[in-house]
Amino acid sequence: DVKVTQSSRYLVKRTGEKVFLECVQDMDHENMFWYRQDPGLGLRLIYFSYDVKMKEKGDIPEGYSVSREKKERFSLILESASTNQTSMYLCASRPGQNNEKLFFGSGTQLSVL
Amino acid sequence: RKEVEQDPGPFNVPEGATVAFNCTYSNSASQSFFWYRQDCRKEPKLLMSVYSSGNEDGRFTAQLNRASQYISLLIRDSKLSDSATYLCVQAGGFKTIFGAGTRLFVKA
């Protein structure tokens, strides 16, 4: 089975802190994604990466950056956390562009106080 | 207008009932469609792909109507364990769009 692991299930940070969310997949998938999920809004794409060291902005990249130095790891960075970034963050991966089925990590519930 | 729209529900049905969800999409060029299931406080998991010819997986039937730009999910003989949020998804290239989900509660 594909395993997508997110480093923290729950995280509480203060406004202005730098926050790192880590995601690791063990199936040699090419593509990785970061979403946030808010009630009534569904999942919204923040950033994605189609290969190592490659990254592309999604629909809501403001306030976030990403890093993909190794194929299996995709990190989401909040440079200066704000209260409106309180959300559920979901990492996902898939084999490649020709296989569109996504496999998700268990999510990180981030609260910014 | 949202690219993928779903009735948020909730749908409250008794065990054994048949329930149907619809989802409309605006991008007629979309290539692939899926239904994902998400349990409370858990990650979404793929339930089934949706094909133009319609497809079935046990008690679940998915349909795609490209002319009217909607997809549907039918659940027959509902079980308590079917209680979850069902997400309609359209995909094409790197763009995967999720609906906000339809909540289903199946009661004994």
Coordinates of C-alpha atoms in Angstrom, one line a residue:
Chain A
D1 CA 0.0 0.0 0.0
V2 CA 1.1 3.5 -0.7
K3 CA 2.0 5.3 2.5
V4 CA 2.0 9.1 2.7
T5 CA 3.2 10.3 6.1
Q6 CA 2.7 13.7 7.6
S7 CA 5.0 14.5 10.5
S8 CA 2.4 16.0 12.9
R9 CA -1.3 15.3 13.4
Y10 CA -1.9 18.4 15.5
L11 CA 0.2 21.5 15.7
V12 CA -0.3 24.7 17.6
K13 CA 1.8 27.8 16.7
R14 CA 1.8 31.5 17.5
T15 CA 1.3 34.3 15.0
G16 CA 4.5 35.2 13.3
E17 CA 6.2 31.9 13.8
K18 CA 7.8 30.0 10.9
V19 CA 6.1 26.7 10.5
F20 CA 7.3 23.6 8.7
L21 CA 4.9 20.8 7.6
E22 CA 6.7 17.7 6.4
C23 CA 5.3 15.0 4.1
V24 CA 7.0 11.8 3.0
Q25 CA 5.8 9.1 0.5
D26 CA 7.3 5.7 0.1
M27 CA 6.1 4.7 -3.4
D28 CA 8.5 6.7 -5.6
H29 CA 5.7 8.9 -6.8
E30 CA 6.6 11.8 -9.2
N31 CA 3.9 14.2 -8.2
M32 CA 3.2 15.7 -4.7
F33 CA 0.7 18.2 -3.6
W34 CA -0.3 20.3 -0.6
Y35 CA -3.9 21.2 0.0
R36 CA -5.7 22.9 2.8
Q37 CA -9.3 22.0 3.8
D38 CA -11.7 24.4 5.4
P39 CA -15.4 23.8 6.2
G40 CA -17.6 24.6 3.3
L41 CA -14.7 25.3 1.0
G42 CA -13.4 21.9 0.3
L43 CA -9.8 21.2 -0.6
R44 CA -7.8 24.0 -2.1
L45 CA -4.5 23.5 -3.8
I46 CA -1.6 25.5 -2.3
Y47 CA 1.4 24.2 -4.2
F48 CA 2.4 21.1 -6.1
S49 CA 5.6 19.5 -7.4
Y50 CA 5.8 17.3 -10.5
D51 CA 9.4 16.3 -9.9
V52 CA 12.4 16.8 -7.6
K53 CA 13.3 20.4 -7.1
M54 CA 10.3 21.5 -9.3
K55 CA 7.4 23.4 -7.8
E56 CA 4.3 25.2 -9.1
K57 CA 1.8 27.5 -7.4
G58 CA -1.6 26.2 -6.9
D59 CA -4.8 28.3 -6.4
I60 CA -3.8 29.8 -3.0
P61 CA 0.0 30.0 -2.7
E62 CA 0.1 33.4 -0.8
G63 CA 1.8 33.1 2.5
Y64 CA 3.3 29.7 1.8
S65 CA 6.4 28.2 0.2
V66 CA 7.5 24.7 -0.5
S67 CA 10.6 22.6 -0.9
R68 CA 11.3 19.3 -2.6
E69 CA 15.0 18.5 -2.4
K70 CA 14.3 14.7 -2.5
K71 CA 11.7 12.8 -4.4
E72 CA 10.0 11.3 -1.4
R73 CA 9.8 14.5 0.7
F74 CA 7.7 17.6 0.1
S75 CA 7.7 20.3 2.7
L76 CA 5.2 23.2 3.2
I77 CA 6.6 26.3 4.9
L78 CA 4.6 29.1 6.5
E79 CA 7.1 31.9 6.6
S80 CA 5.2 33.9 9.2
A81 CA 2.1 32.1 10.4
S82 CA -1.2 34.1 10.6
T83 CA -4.5 33.2 12.2
N84 CA -6.2 32.8 8.8
Q85 CA -3.8 29.9 8.1
T86 CA -5.5 27.9 10.8
S87 CA -6.7 24.9 8.8
M88 CA -6.4 21.2 8.1
Y89 CA -3.4 20.6 5.8
L90 CA -3.3 17.6 3.6
C91 CA -0.4 16.2 1.6
A92 CA -1.0 14.0 -1.4
S93 CA 1.0 12.1 -4.0
R94 CA 0.4 10.2 -7.2
P95 CA 2.6 8.2 -9.5
G96 CA 2.6 10.8 -12.4
Q97 CA 0.5 12.9 -14.6
N98 CA -1.0 9.9 -16.4
N99 CA -2.3 8.5 -13.2
E100 CA -4.6 11.0 -11.6
K101 CA -5.5 9.1 -8.5
L102 CA -4.3 10.8 -5.4
F103 CA -3.1 9.2 -2.1
F104 CA -3.4 11.4 0.9
G105 CA -1.6 11.7 4.2
S106 CA -3.6 11.7 7.4
G107 CA -3.5 15.5 7.6
T108 CA -2.1 18.1 10.0
Q109 CA -4.6 20.2 11.9
L110 CA -2.7 23.5 12.4
S111 CA -4.0 26.1 14.8
V112 CA -2.3 29.5 14.8
L113 CA -3.0 31.6 17.9
Chain B
R1 CA -19.6 29.9 -9.8
K2 CA -17.5 27.1 -8.3
E3 CA -15.9 24.7 -10.7
V4 CA -17.3 21.7 -9.0
E5 CA -20.6 22.0 -7.0
Q6 CA -22.2 19.5 -4.7
D7 CA -25.2 19.6 -2.5
P8 CA -23.6 19.8 1.0
G9 CA -26.5 17.9 2.6
P10 CA -26.6 16.4 5.1
F11 CA -28.5 13.5 3.8
N12 CA -30.1 11.5 6.7
V13 CA -31.2 8.1 5.6
P14 CA -32.2 4.8 7.3
E15 CA -30.2 1.7 6.9
G16 CA -31.1 -0.2 3.7
A17 CA -32.1 3.0 1.9
T18 CA -30.9 4.0 -1.6
V19 CA -29.4 7.4 -1.8
A20 CA -28.0 9.4 -4.7
F21 CA -25.7 12.4 -4.9
N22 CA -25.2 14.6 -7.8
C23 CA -22.3 16.9 -8.7
T24 CA -22.0 19.5 -11.5
Y25 CA -18.8 20.7 -13.1
S26 CA -18.1 23.7 -15.3
N27 CA -15.0 22.7 -17.2
S28 CA -16.3 20.7 -20.2
A29 CA -12.7 19.8 -21.1
S30 CA -12.2 17.8 -17.9
Q31 CA -10.9 14.4 -18.6
S32 CA -11.3 12.3 -15.5
F33 CA -13.8 12.1 -12.6
F34 CA -13.7 10.4 -9.3
W35 CA -15.6 10.0 -6.0
Y36 CA -13.6 10.1 -2.8
R37 CA -14.9 9.3 0.6
Q38 CA -13.8 11.2 3.7
D39 CA -14.5 10.1 7.2
C40 CA -14.7 12.6 10.1
R41 CA -11.2 13.9 10.9
K42 CA -9.6 11.6 8.4
E43 CA -8.0 12.0 5.0
P44 CA -10.0 11.5 1.7
K45 CA -9.7 8.1 0.2
L46 CA -10.5 7.1 -3.4
L47 CA -13.9 5.4 -3.6
M48 CA -14.2 4.9 -7.3
S49 CA -13.4 6.4 -10.7
V50 CA -16.3 7.5 -12.9
Y51 CA -16.6 6.4 -16.5
S52 CA -18.8 7.7 -19.3
S53 CA -20.4 4.2 -19.6
G54 CA -21.2 4.1 -15.9
N55 CA -19.6 1.8 -13.5
E56 CA -20.5 -0.3 -10.5
D57 CA -18.6 -1.5 -7.5
G58 CA -20.7 -3.6 -5.2
R59 CA -23.5 -1.3 -3.8
F60 CA -22.0 1.8 -5.4
T61 CA -22.8 3.0 -9.0
A62 CA -21.2 6.0 -10.6
Q63 CA -22.4 7.8 -13.7
L64 CA -21.0 10.6 -15.9
N65 CA -23.2 12.7 -18.1
R66 CA -20.8 14.8 -20.2
A67 CA -23.6 16.5 -22.2
S68 CA -25.2 17.9 -19.0
Q69 CA -21.9 18.1 -17.1
Y70 CA -22.8 16.2 -14.0
I71 CA -21.7 13.1 -12.3
S72 CA -23.7 11.0 -9.8
L73 CA -23.1 8.4 -7.1
L74 CA -25.8 5.9 -6.1
I75 CA -25.5 3.9 -2.9
R76 CA -27.9 1.0 -2.6
D77 CA -28.7 -0.8 0.7
S78 CA -27.0 1.8 2.8
K79 CA -25.0 0.6 5.8
L80 CA -24.2 2.5 9.0
S81 CA -20.5 2.4 7.9
D82 CA -21.4 4.4 4.7
S83 CA -21.8 7.5 6.9
A84 CA -19.1 9.9 5.7
T85 CA -18.6 12.9 3.4
Y86 CA -18.4 12.1 -0.3
L87 CA -16.2 14.3 -2.5
C88 CA -16.8 14.8 -6.2
V89 CA -13.5 15.3 -8.1
Q90 CA -12.6 16.3 -11.6
A91 CA -9.1 16.0 -12.9
G92 CA -7.0 16.9 -15.9
G93 CA -3.2 17.1 -16.1
F94 CA -2.0 18.6 -12.8
K95 CA -5.3 20.2 -12.0
T96 CA -7.5 18.3 -9.6
I97 CA -10.6 20.1 -8.4
F98 CA -12.5 18.9 -5.3
G99 CA -16.1 19.6 -4.5
A100 CA -16.8 20.7 -1.0
G101 CA -18.5 17.4 -0.3
T102 CA -21.9 15.9 0.6
R103 CA -22.4 14.6 4.1
L104 CA -24.3 11.3 4.5
F105 CA -25.6 10.0 7.8
V106 CA -27.0 6.5 7.8
K107 CA -29.1 5.7 10.9
A108 CA -30.2 2.4 12.4

